[in-house]
mmCIF file of C-alpha atoms in Angstrom:
data_model
loop_
_atom_site.group_PDB
_atom_site.id
_atom_site.type_symbol
_atom_site.label_atom_id
_atom_site.label_comp_id
_atom_site.label_asym_id
_atom_site.label_seq_id
_atom_site.Cartn_x
_atom_site.Cartn_y
_atom_site.Cartn_z
ATOM 1 C CA MET A 1050 -14.457 17.058 -14.075
ATOM 2 C CA THR A 1051 -12.413 19.258 -11.738
ATOM 3 C CA THR A 1052 -10.397 18.156 -8.723
ATOM 4 C CA ARG A 1053 -8.906 19.837 -5.695
ATOM 5 C CA VAL A 1054 -5.748 17.742 -5.909
ATOM 6 C CA LYS A 1055 -3.834 16.109 -8.717
ATOM 7 C CA THR A 1056 -3.774 12.340 -8.295
ATOM 8 C CA SER A 1057 -1.468 10.064 -10.244
ATOM 9 C CA VAL A 1058 -2.871 6.587 -10.935
ATOM 10 C CA GLN A 1059 -0.173 4.054 -11.835
ATOM 11 C CA VAL A 1060 -0.682 0.404 -12.779
ATOM 12 C CA ILE A 1061 2.471 -1.658 -12.274
ATOM 13 C CA SER A 1062 2.849 -4.209 -15.044
ATOM 14 C CA MET A 1063 5.612 -6.002 -16.927
ATOM 15 C CA VAL A 1064 6.100 -4.615 -20.435
ATOM 16 C CA THR A 1065 5.754 -8.164 -21.757
ATOM 17 C CA ALA A 1066 2.428 -8.802 -19.973
ATOM 18 C CA GLN A 1067 0.312 -7.835 -22.963
ATOM 19 C CA ARG A 1068 -2.626 -10.084 -22.093
ATOM 20 C CA ARG A 1069 -2.884 -8.622 -18.581
ATOM 21 C CA ARG A 1070 -2.592 -5.117 -19.929
ATOM 22 C CA LEU A 1071 -5.410 -5.747 -22.366
ATOM 23 C CA GLN A 1072 -7.576 -7.215 -19.583
ATOM 24 C CA PHE A 1073 -6.952 -4.271 -17.280
ATOM 25 C CA SER A 1074 -7.565 -1.732 -20.047
ATOM 26 C CA ALA A 1075 -10.826 -3.398 -21.034
ATOM 27 C CA ALA A 1076 -12.080 -3.412 -17.420
ATOM 28 C CA ALA A 1077 -11.096 0.277 -17.056
ATOM 29 C CA GLU A 1078 -12.725 1.377 -20.299
ATOM 30 C CA ASN A 1079 -15.374 3.474 -18.547
ATOM 31 C CA ALA A 1080 -13.108 4.915 -15.851
ATOM 32 C CA GLU A 1081 -13.506 8.694 -15.663
ATOM 33 C CA ILE A 1082 -9.981 9.218 -14.389
ATOM 34 C CA ASP A 1083 -6.592 9.168 -16.091
ATOM 35 C CA TRP A 1084 -4.308 6.222 -15.373
ATOM 36 C CA GLU A 1085 -1.224 4.720 -16.994
ATOM 37 C CA PHE A 1086 0.912 1.606 -16.924
ATOM 38 C CA PHE A 1087 4.198 1.751 -15.022
ATOM 39 C CA SER A 1088 6.798 -0.695 -16.322
ATOM 40 C CA ALA A 1089 7.716 -3.205 -13.628
ATOM 41 C CA LEU A 1090 11.339 -3.954 -12.761
ATOM 42 C CA ARG A 1091 13.113 -7.233 -12.117
ATOM 43 C CA LEU A 1092 16.118 -5.856 -10.218
ATOM 44 C CA PRO A 1093 16.612 -2.959 -7.792
ATOM 45 C CA ALA A 1094 17.996 0.351 -9.012
ATOM 46 C CA GLU A 1095 19.873 2.894 -6.898
ATOM 47 C CA PRO A 1096 19.330 4.057 -4.211
ATOM 48 C CA LEU A 1097 17.571 0.760 -3.443
ATOM 49 C CA ALA A 1098 19.829 -2.154 -2.455
ATOM 50 C CA TYR A 1099 19.138 -5.747 -1.458
ATOM 51 C CA ASP A 1100 20.876 -7.049 1.690
ATOM 52 C CA GLU A 1101 20.623 -10.846 1.637
ATOM 53 C CA GLY A 1102 22.303 -11.302 5.027
ATOM 54 C CA LEU A 1103 19.894 -8.894 6.699
ATOM 55 C CA ALA A 1104 16.985 -10.673 5.000
ATOM 56 C CA VAL A 1105 18.040 -13.946 6.602
ATOM 57 C CA ARG A 1106 18.581 -12.372 10.041
ATOM 58 C CA ARG A 1107 15.304 -10.445 10.095
ATOM 59 C CA PHE A 1108 12.926 -12.091 7.627
ATOM 60 C CA GLY A 1109 14.212 -15.640 8.091
ATOM 61 C CA ARG A 1110 15.285 -16.320 4.499
ATOM 62 C CA GLN A 1111 16.581 -14.590 1.406
ATOM 63 C CA LEU A 1112 13.981 -13.008 -0.860
ATOM 64 C CA LYS A 1113 12.665 -14.767 -3.926
ATOM 65 C CA PRO A 1114 13.462 -13.258 -7.346
ATOM 66 C CA GLY A 1115 9.832 -12.225 -7.802
ATOM 67 C CA GLU A 1116 9.763 -10.548 -4.403
ATOM 68 C CA ILE A 1117 12.849 -8.544 -5.355
ATOM 69 C CA GLY A 1118 11.263 -7.427 -8.619
ATOM 70 C CA CYS A 1119 8.006 -6.532 -6.918
ATOM 71 C CA TYR A 1120 9.792 -4.476 -4.253
ATOM 72 C CA ALA A 1121 11.925 -2.697 -6.865
ATOM 73 C CA SER A 1122 8.844 -1.867 -8.940
ATOM 74 C CA HIS A 1123 6.901 -0.280 -6.090
ATOM 75 C CA PHE A 1124 9.961 1.618 -4.862
ATOM 76 C CA ALA A 1125 10.490 2.978 -8.382
ATOM 77 C CA VAL A 1126 6.898 4.164 -8.696
ATOM 78 C CA TRP A 1127 7.217 6.052 -5.363
ATOM 79 C CA ARG A 1128 10.347 7.815 -6.598
ATOM 80 C CA ALA A 1129 8.682 8.766 -9.886
ATOM 81 C CA PHE A 1130 5.714 10.129 -7.936
ATOM 82 C CA LEU A 1131 7.953 12.376 -5.821
ATOM 83 C CA ASP A 1132 9.364 13.874 -9.025
ATOM 84 C CA SER A 1133 5.888 14.468 -10.465
ATOM 85 C CA PRO A 1134 3.469 17.394 -9.941
ATOM 86 C CA ALA A 1135 0.857 15.063 -8.454
ATOM 87 C CA ALA A 1136 -0.069 15.516 -4.785
ATOM 88 C CA GLN A 1137 -1.114 11.922 -4.188
ATOM 89 C CA LEU A 1138 -0.588 8.533 -5.758
ATOM 90 C CA ILE A 1139 -2.820 5.529 -6.362
ATOM 91 C CA VAL A 1140 -1.020 2.290 -7.239
ATOM 92 C CA PHE A 1141 -2.563 -0.854 -8.676
ATOM 93 C CA GLU A 1142 -0.988 -4.079 -9.784
ATOM 94 C CA ASP A 1143 -2.221 -5.338 -13.141
ATOM 95 C CA ASP A 1144 -4.115 -8.359 -11.776
ATOM 96 C CA VAL A 1145 -6.986 -6.445 -10.135
ATOM 97 C CA ILE A 1146 -10.501 -5.407 -11.050
ATOM 98 C CA VAL A 1147 -11.300 -1.928 -9.772
ATOM 99 C CA ASP A 1148 -14.444 -0.186 -8.526
ATOM 100 C CA TRP A 1149 -13.651 2.963 -10.487
ATOM 101 C CA GLN A 1150 -16.506 4.974 -8.993
ATOM 102 C CA ALA A 1151 -15.007 4.577 -5.521
ATOM 103 C CA ILE A 1152 -11.504 5.311 -6.798
ATOM 104 C CA GLN A 1153 -12.687 8.450 -8.582
ATOM 105 C CA THR A 1154 -14.238 9.731 -5.353
ATOM 106 C CA LEU A 1155 -11.028 9.031 -3.437
ATOM 107 C CA ALA A 1156 -8.887 10.631 -6.139
ATOM 108 C CA ARG A 1157 -10.795 13.905 -5.832
ATOM 109 C CA GLN A 1158 -10.044 14.138 -2.128
ATOM 110 C CA ASP A 1159 -7.014 15.646 -0.447
ATOM 111 C CA LEU A 1160 -6.600 12.660 1.845
ATOM 112 C CA ALA A 1161 -3.516 14.051 3.574
ATOM 113 C CA ALA A 1162 -5.596 17.030 4.697
ATOM 114 C CA HIS A 1163 -7.811 14.495 6.516
ATOM 115 C CA GLY A 1164 -4.788 12.890 8.189
ATOM 116 C CA ILE A 1165 -4.733 9.916 5.805
ATOM 117 C CA ASP A 1166 -1.289 9.460 4.253
ATOM 118 C CA VAL A 1167 -1.436 5.701 3.635
ATOM 119 C CA LEU A 1168 -4.717 4.134 2.520
ATOM 120 C CA LYS A 1169 -4.714 0.431 1.687
ATOM 121 C CA LEU A 1170 -7.275 -0.614 -0.910
ATOM 122 C CA PHE A 1171 -6.788 -4.377 -0.660
ATOM 123 C CA ALA A 1172 -5.308 -7.102 1.529
ATOM 124 C CA THR A 1173 -4.559 -10.727 0.738
ATOM 125 C CA HIS A 1174 -5.034 -11.982 4.316
ATOM 126 C CA PRO A 1175 -7.345 -11.154 7.242
ATOM 127 C CA ILE A 1176 -6.385 -7.891 8.922
ATOM 128 C CA ASP A 1177 -6.277 -6.575 12.472
ATOM 129 C CA ALA A 1178 -8.065 -3.218 12.467
ATOM 130 C CA LYS A 1179 -10.550 -0.934 14.171
ATOM 131 C CA VAL A 1180 -13.188 1.339 12.670
ATOM 132 C CA VAL A 1181 -12.194 4.992 13.040
ATOM 133 C CA LYS A 1182 -14.829 6.471 10.713
ATOM 134 C CA TYR A 1183 -18.110 4.974 9.612
ATOM 135 C CA LYS A 1184 -19.583 5.993 6.249
ATOM 136 C CA LEU A 1185 -16.339 6.864 4.507
ATOM 137 C CA LEU A 1186 -17.620 6.938 0.906
ATOM 138 C CA SER A 1187 -21.195 5.762 1.437
ATOM 139 C CA ASP A 1188 -23.420 4.206 4.076
ATOM 140 C CA HIS A 1189 -21.621 0.888 3.593
ATOM 141 C CA SER A 1190 -18.017 2.095 3.288
ATOM 142 C CA HIS A 1191 -15.831 2.641 6.349
ATOM 143 C CA LEU A 1192 -12.340 3.769 7.323
ATOM 144 C CA LEU A 1193 -10.209 1.305 9.284
ATOM 145 C CA ARG A 1194 -7.025 1.953 11.245
ATOM 146 C CA LEU A 1195 -4.701 -1.005 10.642
ATOM 147 C CA ARG A 1196 -2.661 -2.760 13.302
ATOM 148 C CA GLY A 1197 0.423 -4.758 12.454
ATOM 149 C CA TYR A 1198 1.212 -6.275 9.081
ATOM 150 C CA THR A 1199 -1.188 -5.973 6.151
ATOM 151 C CA TYR A 1200 -0.225 -8.287 3.317
ATOM 152 C CA GLY A 1201 -0.614 -7.448 -0.353
ATOM 153 C CA THR A 1202 0.305 -4.470 -2.548
ATOM 154 C CA GLN A 1203 -2.412 -4.916 -5.158
ATOM 155 C CA GLY A 1204 -3.829 -1.454 -4.445
ATOM 156 C CA TYR A 1205 -3.083 1.513 -2.184
ATOM 157 C CA MET A 1206 -3.010 5.305 -2.017
ATOM 158 C CA LEU A 1207 -0.121 7.483 -0.757
ATOM 159 C CA SER A 1208 0.468 11.147 -0.032
ATOM 160 C CA LYS A 1209 3.771 12.813 -0.932
ATOM 161 C CA ARG A 1210 4.731 12.685 2.744
ATOM 162 C CA ALA A 1211 4.091 8.936 2.865
ATOM 163 C CA ALA A 1212 6.087 8.249 -0.297
ATOM 164 C CA GLN A 1213 9.032 10.230 1.059
ATOM 165 C CA ALA A 1214 8.894 8.430 4.410
ATOM 166 C CA LEU A 1215 8.655 5.007 2.758
ATOM 167 C CA ILE A 1216 11.607 5.719 0.486
ATOM 168 C CA GLU A 1217 13.757 6.900 3.380
ATOM 169 C CA HIS A 1218 12.942 3.836 5.506
ATOM 170 C CA SER A 1219 12.899 1.212 2.734
ATOM 171 C CA LYS A 1220 16.153 1.800 0.846
ATOM 172 C CA VAL A 1221 17.584 -1.461 2.162
ATOM 173 C CA MET A 1222 15.520 -4.408 0.969
ATOM 174 C CA TYR A 1223 15.359 -7.308 3.419
ATOM 175 C CA MET A 1224 11.690 -8.318 3.430
ATOM 176 C CA PRO A 1225 8.856 -8.309 0.851
ATOM 177 C CA ILE A 1226 7.431 -4.927 -0.100
ATOM 178 C CA ASP A 1227 4.069 -5.468 1.615
ATOM 179 C CA TRP A 1228 5.890 -6.205 4.885
ATOM 180 C CA ALA A 1229 8.001 -3.071 4.494
ATOM 181 C CA MET A 1230 4.954 -0.924 3.688
ATOM 182 C CA SER A 1231 3.100 -2.279 6.715
ATOM 183 C CA ARG A 1232 5.769 -1.102 9.141
ATOM 184 C CA TYR A 1233 4.095 2.201 10.031
ATOM 185 C CA TRP A 1234 5.898 2.169 13.384
ATOM 186 C CA ASP A 1235 9.164 2.510 11.433
ATOM 187 C CA TYR A 1236 8.231 5.400 9.165
ATOM 188 C CA GLY A 1237 5.848 7.082 11.592
ATOM 189 C CA LEU A 1238 2.586 7.298 9.621
ATOM 190 C CA PRO A 1239 -0.567 5.347 10.545
ATOM 191 C CA ASN A 1240 -1.940 2.906 7.978
ATOM 192 C CA TYR A 1241 -5.616 3.038 7.071
ATOM 193 C CA ALA A 1242 -7.857 0.996 4.798
ATOM 194 C CA SER A 1243 -11.091 1.607 2.944
ATOM 195 C CA PHE A 1244 -13.502 -1.237 3.721
ATOM 196 C CA PRO A 1245 -15.034 -3.027 1.890
ATOM 197 C CA PHE A 1246 -12.060 -2.937 -0.446
ATOM 198 C CA PRO A 1247 -12.776 -1.085 -3.718
ATOM 199 C CA LEU A 1248 -10.998 -3.727 -5.814
ATOM 200 C CA PHE A 1249 -10.396 -7.430 -5.933
ATOM 201 C CA GLU A 1250 -7.654 -9.616 -7.321
ATOM 202 C CA ARG A 1251 -8.043 -11.786 -10.397
ATOM 203 C CA GLN A 1252 -7.200 -15.425 -9.790
ATOM 204 C CA GLY A 1253 -3.805 -16.425 -11.140
ATOM 205 C CA GLN A 1254 -0.184 -15.343 -10.834
ATOM 206 C CA SER A 1255 0.667 -11.658 -11.171
ATOM 207 C CA SER A 1256 2.846 -10.602 -14.093
ATOM 208 C CA ILE A 1257 5.274 -8.967 -11.644
ATOM 209 C CA GLU A 1258 6.046 -12.425 -10.298
ATOM 210 C CA HIS A 1259 5.385 -12.623 -6.581
ATOM 211 C CA SER A 1260 6.053 -16.295 -6.071
ATOM 212 C CA GLN A 1261 9.134 -18.056 -7.383
ATOM 213 C CA SER A 1262 10.895 -20.587 -5.206
ATOM 214 C CA ALA A 1263 14.034 -19.809 -3.227
ATOM 215 C CA PRO A 1264 15.920 -21.889 -0.661
ATOM 216 C CA VAL A 1265 15.576 -21.010 2.986
ATOM 217 C CA SER A 1266 18.907 -19.890 4.448
ATOM 218 C CA ALA A 1267 18.738 -19.800 8.238
ATOM 219 C CA THR A 1268 21.337 -20.848 10.780
ATOM 220 C CA PRO A 1269 20.991 -21.098 14.570
ATOM 221 C CA SER A 1270 22.821 -17.799 14.987
ATOM 222 C CA SER A 1271 20.676 -16.001 12.412
ATOM 223 C CA ALA A 1272 17.537 -17.472 13.980
ATOM 224 C CA ALA A 1273 18.595 -16.132 17.380
ATOM 225 C CA ALA A 1274 19.322 -12.715 15.875
ATOM 226 C CA ARG A 1275 15.916 -12.708 14.241
ATOM 227 C CA PHE A 1276 14.186 -13.602 17.520
ATOM 228 C CA ALA A 1277 15.914 -10.742 19.370
ATOM 229 C CA TRP A 1278 15.074 -8.288 16.598
ATOM 230 C CA LYS A 1279 11.425 -9.367 16.562
ATOM 231 C CA LEU A 1280 11.120 -8.788 20.317
ATOM 232 C CA SER A 1281 12.480 -5.233 20.127
ATOM 233 C CA ASP A 1282 10.458 -4.543 16.995
ATOM 234 C CA ARG A 1283 7.270 -5.746 18.691
ATOM 235 C CA MET A 1284 7.839 -3.318 21.560
ATOM 236 C CA LYS A 1285 8.395 -0.465 19.115
ATOM 237 C CA ARG A 1286 5.096 -1.228 17.391
ATOM 238 C CA LEU A 1287 3.199 -1.474 20.690
ATOM 239 C CA ARG A 1288 4.528 1.920 21.752
ATOM 240 C CA PHE A 1289 3.402 3.474 18.480
ATOM 241 C CA ASP A 1290 -0.056 1.875 18.688
ATOM 242 C CA PHE A 1291 -0.482 2.983 22.302
ATOM 243 C CA ALA A 1292 0.387 6.594 21.481
ATOM 244 C CA ALA A 1293 -1.802 6.778 18.360
ATOM 245 C CA ASN A 1294 -5.005 8.769 18.604
ATOM 246 C CA ASP A 1295 -7.342 9.112 15.623
ATOM 247 C CA ARG A 1296 -10.007 11.165 17.380
ATOM 248 C CA SER A 1297 -8.382 14.511 16.661
ATOM 249 C CA GLN A 1298 -9.065 14.244 12.929
ATOM 250 C CA PHE A 1299 -12.030 11.859 12.810
ATOM 251 C CA GLY A 1300 -13.825 12.296 16.127
ATOM 252 C CA PRO A 1301 -15.539 9.378 17.899
ATOM 253 C CA PRO A 1302 -16.824 6.693 15.481
ATOM 254 C CA SER A 1303 -20.527 7.138 14.804
ATOM 255 C CA ASP A 1304 -22.649 5.266 12.274
ATOM 256 C CA ALA A 1305 -24.861 8.280 11.566
ATOM 257 C CA GLY A 1306 -25.044 11.255 9.259
ATOM 258 C CA GLN A 1307 -23.672 11.715 5.758
ATOM 259 C CA ALA A 1308 -20.690 10.013 4.135
ATOM 260 C CA PHE A 1309 -17.372 11.527 5.182
ATOM 261 C CA LEU A 1310 -15.762 11.734 1.731
ATOM 262 C CA THR A 1311 -18.045 12.752 -1.129
ATOM 263 C CA ASP A 1312 -17.840 14.764 -4.316
ATOM 264 C CA ALA A 1313 -19.439 17.645 -2.426
ATOM 265 C CA SER A 1314 -16.752 17.567 0.275
ATOM 266 C CA SER A 1315 -14.009 17.639 -2.377
ATOM 267 C CA GLY A 1316 -15.365 20.751 -3.984
ATOM 268 C CA THR A 1317 -16.085 18.948 -7.249
ATOM 269 C CA ARG A 1318 -18.751 20.382 -9.486
#
Protein backbone atom coordinates (compact mmCIF):
# COMPACT_ATOMS: atom_id res chain seq x y z
CA MET A 1 0.00 0.00 0.00
CA THR A 2 1.15 3.56 -0.68
CA THR A 3 0.13 6.70 1.18
CA ARG A 4 0.26 10.41 0.52
CA VAL A 5 1.25 11.16 4.11
CA LYS A 6 3.16 9.30 6.78
CA THR A 7 0.94 8.57 9.77
CA SER A 8 2.27 7.42 13.12
CA VAL A 9 -0.09 5.15 15.07
CA GLN A 10 0.76 4.98 18.78
CA VAL A 11 -0.98 2.89 21.44
CA ILE A 12 -0.39 4.23 24.94
CA SER A 13 0.04 1.39 27.40
CA MET A 14 1.88 0.66 30.64
CA VAL A 15 4.91 -1.58 30.10
CA THR A 16 3.53 -3.88 32.80
CA ALA A 17 0.09 -4.22 31.16
CA GLN A 18 0.96 -7.43 29.34
CA ARG A 19 -2.58 -8.80 29.27
CA ARG A 20 -3.94 -5.60 27.69
CA ARG A 21 -1.12 -5.54 25.20
CA LEU A 22 -1.86 -9.11 24.17
CA GLN A 23 -5.57 -8.30 23.81
CA PHE A 24 -4.90 -5.24 21.68
CA SER A 25 -2.37 -7.07 19.51
CA ALA A 26 -4.76 -9.96 18.93
CA ALA A 27 -7.59 -7.60 17.90
CA ALA A 28 -5.20 -5.74 15.55
CA GLU A 29 -3.81 -8.88 13.94
CA ASN A 30 -5.34 -8.11 10.54
CA ALA A 31 -4.66 -4.36 10.57
CA GLU A 32 -2.99 -3.30 7.32
CA ILE A 33 -1.21 -0.38 8.94
CA ASP A 34 1.86 -0.14 11.17
CA TRP A 35 1.31 0.69 14.83
CA GLU A 36 3.36 0.42 18.01
CA PHE A 37 3.00 0.60 21.77
CA PHE A 38 4.07 3.81 23.50
CA SER A 39 5.13 3.29 27.11
CA ALA A 40 2.85 5.22 29.45
CA LEU A 41 4.24 7.47 32.17
CA ARG A 42 3.23 7.91 35.79
CA LEU A 43 4.79 11.34 36.38
CA PRO A 44 5.29 14.42 34.20
CA ALA A 45 8.62 15.06 32.51
CA GLU A 46 9.98 18.46 31.47
CA PRO A 47 8.74 20.75 30.02
CA LEU A 48 5.44 19.56 31.50
CA ALA A 49 4.74 20.61 35.10
CA TYR A 50 1.82 20.05 37.45
CA ASP A 51 0.44 23.10 39.30
CA GLU A 52 -1.72 21.82 42.15
CA GLY A 53 -2.81 25.29 43.28
CA LEU A 54 -3.98 26.20 39.78
CA ALA A 55 -5.81 22.87 39.56
CA VAL A 56 -7.80 23.74 42.67
CA ARG A 57 -8.55 27.30 41.48
CA ARG A 58 -9.61 26.31 37.97
CA PHE A 59 -10.60 22.64 38.02
CA GLY A 60 -11.96 22.61 41.57
CA ARG A 61 -9.62 19.97 43.04
CA GLN A 62 -6.14 18.57 42.69
CA LEU A 63 -5.65 15.90 40.03
CA LYS A 64 -5.70 12.22 40.86
CA PRO A 65 -2.46 10.24 40.41
CA GLY A 66 -3.93 8.40 37.43
CA GLU A 67 -4.99 11.65 35.80
CA ILE A 68 -1.44 12.96 36.15
CA GLY A 69 0.00 9.83 34.56
CA CYS A 70 -2.53 9.91 31.75
CA TYR A 71 -1.81 13.57 31.00
CA ALA A 72 1.96 12.98 31.08
CA SER A 73 1.63 10.02 28.71
CA HIS A 74 -0.34 11.88 26.06
CA PHE A 75 1.91 14.94 26.32
CA ALA A 76 4.95 12.70 25.83
CA VAL A 77 3.50 11.04 22.74
CA TRP A 78 2.84 14.49 21.18
CA ARG A 79 6.45 15.51 21.78
CA ALA A 80 7.76 12.28 20.27
CA PHE A 81 5.52 12.84 17.24
CA LEU A 82 6.95 16.33 16.66
CA ASP A 83 10.44 14.81 16.57
CA SER A 84 9.38 12.11 14.10
CA PRO A 85 9.13 12.22 10.28
CA ALA A 86 5.40 11.49 10.43
CA ALA A 87 3.00 14.19 9.23
CA GLN A 88 0.08 13.12 11.40
CA LEU A 89 -0.52 11.09 14.52
CA ILE A 90 -3.20 8.63 15.59
CA VAL A 91 -3.30 7.84 19.32
CA PHE A 92 -5.15 4.98 20.98
CA GLU A 93 -5.26 3.89 24.57
CA ASP A 94 -4.82 0.16 25.08
CA ASP A 95 -8.40 -0.53 26.22
CA VAL A 96 -10.11 -0.01 22.84
CA ILE A 97 -11.25 -2.17 19.96
CA VAL A 98 -10.61 -0.49 16.62
CA ASP A 99 -12.35 -0.48 13.24
CA TRP A 100 -9.06 -0.79 11.38
CA GLN A 101 -10.63 -0.36 7.94
CA ALA A 102 -11.85 3.11 8.90
CA ILE A 103 -8.53 3.98 10.54
CA GLN A 104 -6.59 2.86 7.47
CA THR A 105 -8.70 5.14 5.27
CA LEU A 106 -8.13 8.07 7.62
CA ALA A 107 -4.41 7.36 7.86
CA ARG A 108 -4.03 7.64 4.09
CA GLN A 109 -5.51 11.12 4.08
CA ASP A 110 -3.75 14.42 4.59
CA LEU A 111 -6.37 15.64 7.03
CA ALA A 112 -4.66 18.97 7.67
CA ALA A 113 -5.01 19.75 3.96
CA HIS A 114 -8.78 19.43 4.49
CA GLY A 115 -8.68 21.81 7.46
CA ILE A 116 -8.90 19.00 10.03
CA ASP A 117 -6.10 19.26 12.60
CA VAL A 118 -7.86 17.58 15.53
CA LEU A 119 -10.14 14.61 14.87
CA LYS A 120 -11.65 12.84 17.87
CA LEU A 121 -12.36 9.15 17.34
CA PHE A 122 -14.21 8.49 20.60
CA ALA A 123 -15.97 10.21 23.49
CA THR A 124 -17.00 8.86 26.87
CA HIS A 125 -19.98 11.21 27.30
CA PRO A 126 -22.64 12.73 25.02
CA ILE A 127 -21.23 15.54 22.89
CA ASP A 128 -22.46 18.90 21.65
CA ALA A 129 -21.78 19.01 17.91
CA LYS A 130 -23.08 19.87 14.46
CA VAL A 131 -22.68 18.02 11.18
CA VAL A 132 -20.31 19.88 8.86
CA LYS A 133 -19.86 17.11 6.27
CA TYR A 134 -22.11 14.17 5.55
CA LYS A 135 -20.60 10.99 4.11
CA LEU A 136 -17.11 11.39 5.52
CA LEU A 137 -15.85 7.82 4.95
CA SER A 138 -19.02 6.18 3.68
CA ASP A 139 -22.75 6.81 3.36
CA HIS A 140 -23.12 6.31 7.12
CA SER A 141 -20.03 8.17 8.37
CA HIS A 142 -20.09 11.91 9.03
CA LEU A 143 -17.83 14.74 10.17
CA LEU A 144 -18.92 16.67 13.27
CA ARG A 145 -17.67 20.03 14.53
CA LEU A 146 -17.45 19.79 18.33
CA ARG A 147 -18.61 22.46 20.75
CA GLY A 148 -17.26 22.68 24.27
CA TYR A 149 -15.68 19.84 26.21
CA THR A 150 -15.38 16.35 24.74
CA TYR A 151 -14.41 13.81 27.37
CA GLY A 152 -12.14 10.84 26.75
CA THR A 153 -8.73 10.36 25.11
CA GLN A 154 -9.21 6.76 24.02
CA GLY A 155 -8.65 7.67 20.36
CA TYR A 156 -7.86 10.76 18.29
CA MET A 157 -5.88 12.05 15.32
CA LEU A 158 -3.61 15.13 15.25
CA SER A 159 -1.68 17.09 12.65
CA LYS A 160 1.80 18.44 13.40
CA ARG A 161 0.26 21.90 13.81
CA ALA A 162 -2.22 20.59 16.38
CA ALA A 163 0.45 18.75 18.37
CA GLN A 164 2.60 21.88 18.49
CA ALA A 165 -0.33 24.05 19.57
CA LEU A 166 -1.39 21.57 22.26
CA ILE A 167 2.13 21.34 23.66
CA GLU A 168 2.49 25.12 23.81
CA HIS A 169 -0.87 25.57 25.58
CA SER A 170 -0.74 22.50 27.84
CA LYS A 171 2.69 22.70 29.49
CA VAL A 172 1.10 23.52 32.84
CA MET A 173 -1.10 20.68 34.02
CA TYR A 174 -4.14 21.76 36.03
CA MET A 175 -7.00 19.69 34.60
CA PRO A 176 -7.32 16.19 33.08
CA ILE A 177 -5.87 15.71 29.61
CA ASP A 178 -9.24 15.32 27.87
CA TRP A 179 -10.33 18.68 29.30
CA ALA A 180 -7.11 20.31 28.13
CA MET A 181 -7.42 18.79 24.65
CA SER A 182 -11.01 19.98 24.37
CA ARG A 183 -10.07 23.62 24.87
CA TYR A 184 -9.86 24.51 21.17
CA TRP A 185 -10.63 28.14 22.03
CA ASP A 186 -7.29 28.22 23.89
CA TYR A 187 -5.05 26.75 21.21
CA GLY A 188 -7.02 28.08 18.25
CA LEU A 189 -7.84 24.93 16.25
CA PRO A 190 -11.39 23.59 15.81
CA ASN A 191 -12.12 20.09 17.11
CA TYR A 192 -13.85 17.59 14.85
CA ALA A 193 -15.08 14.03 15.28
CA SER A 194 -15.74 11.11 12.98
CA PHE A 195 -19.22 9.75 13.71
CA PRO A 196 -20.11 6.97 14.34
CA PHE A 197 -16.88 6.52 16.25
CA PRO A 198 -14.49 4.02 14.60
CA LEU A 199 -13.61 2.39 17.92
CA PHE A 200 -15.15 1.50 21.23
CA GLU A 201 -13.81 1.05 24.73
CA ARG A 202 -13.49 -2.31 26.45
CA GLN A 203 -15.25 -2.46 29.79
CA GLY A 204 -12.89 -2.22 32.74
CA GLN A 205 -10.20 0.11 34.06
CA SER A 206 -7.50 1.33 31.68
CA SER A 207 -3.92 0.30 32.39
CA ILE A 208 -2.89 3.97 32.38
CA GLU A 209 -5.02 4.44 35.48
CA HIS A 210 -7.63 7.12 34.95
CA SER A 211 -9.47 6.79 38.23
CA GLN A 212 -7.73 6.69 41.59
CA SER A 213 -9.21 8.60 44.50
CA ALA A 214 -7.93 11.98 45.63
CA PRO A 215 -9.30 14.40 48.22
CA VAL A 216 -11.10 17.50 47.04
CA SER A 217 -9.23 20.65 48.06
CA ALA A 218 -11.42 23.71 47.60
CA THR A 219 -11.78 26.76 49.81
CA PRO A 220 -14.26 29.64 49.51
CA SER A 221 -11.58 31.84 47.97
CA SER A 222 -10.51 29.20 45.45
CA ALA A 223 -14.16 28.53 44.59
CA ALA A 224 -14.69 32.24 43.91
CA ALA A 225 -11.55 32.36 41.76
CA ARG A 226 -12.77 29.36 39.82
CA PHE A 227 -16.19 30.95 39.23
CA ALA A 228 -14.61 34.15 37.87
CA TRP A 229 -12.26 32.18 35.63
CA LYS A 230 -15.12 30.06 34.27
CA LEU A 231 -17.11 33.17 33.34
CA SER A 232 -14.25 34.72 31.37
CA ASP A 233 -13.39 31.36 29.83
CA ARG A 234 -16.99 30.85 28.72
CA MET A 235 -16.95 34.20 26.93
CA LYS A 236 -13.69 33.30 25.19
CA ARG A 237 -15.21 30.05 23.93
CA LEU A 238 -18.39 31.77 22.72
CA ARG A 239 -16.33 34.28 20.76
CA PHE A 240 -14.37 31.50 19.10
CA ASP A 241 -17.52 29.52 18.25
CA PHE A 242 -19.23 32.61 16.84
CA ALA A 243 -16.28 33.42 14.57
CA ALA A 244 -15.80 29.84 13.34
CA ASN A 245 -16.89 29.06 9.80
CA ASP A 246 -16.50 25.57 8.34
CA ARG A 247 -18.07 26.32 4.97
CA SER A 248 -14.85 27.50 3.36
CA GLN A 249 -13.32 24.02 3.44
CA PHE A 250 -16.39 21.78 3.54
CA GLY A 251 -19.16 23.77 1.85
CA PRO A 252 -22.80 23.54 2.99
CA PRO A 253 -23.68 20.13 4.52
CA SER A 254 -25.39 17.90 1.98
CA ASP A 255 -26.31 14.24 2.37
CA ALA A 256 -25.69 13.47 -1.31
CA GLY A 257 -22.91 12.35 -3.60
CA GLN A 258 -19.83 10.27 -2.86
CA ALA A 259 -17.95 9.89 0.41
CA PHE A 260 -15.64 12.81 1.14
CA LEU A 261 -12.57 10.81 2.22
CA THR A 262 -11.85 7.65 0.25
CA ASP A 263 -8.85 5.71 -0.98
CA ALA A 264 -9.38 7.33 -4.37
CA SER A 265 -9.25 10.84 -2.89
CA SER A 266 -5.99 10.02 -1.08
CA GLY A 267 -4.27 8.95 -4.24
CA THR A 268 -3.86 5.38 -3.00
CA ARG A 269 -3.51 2.66 -5.58
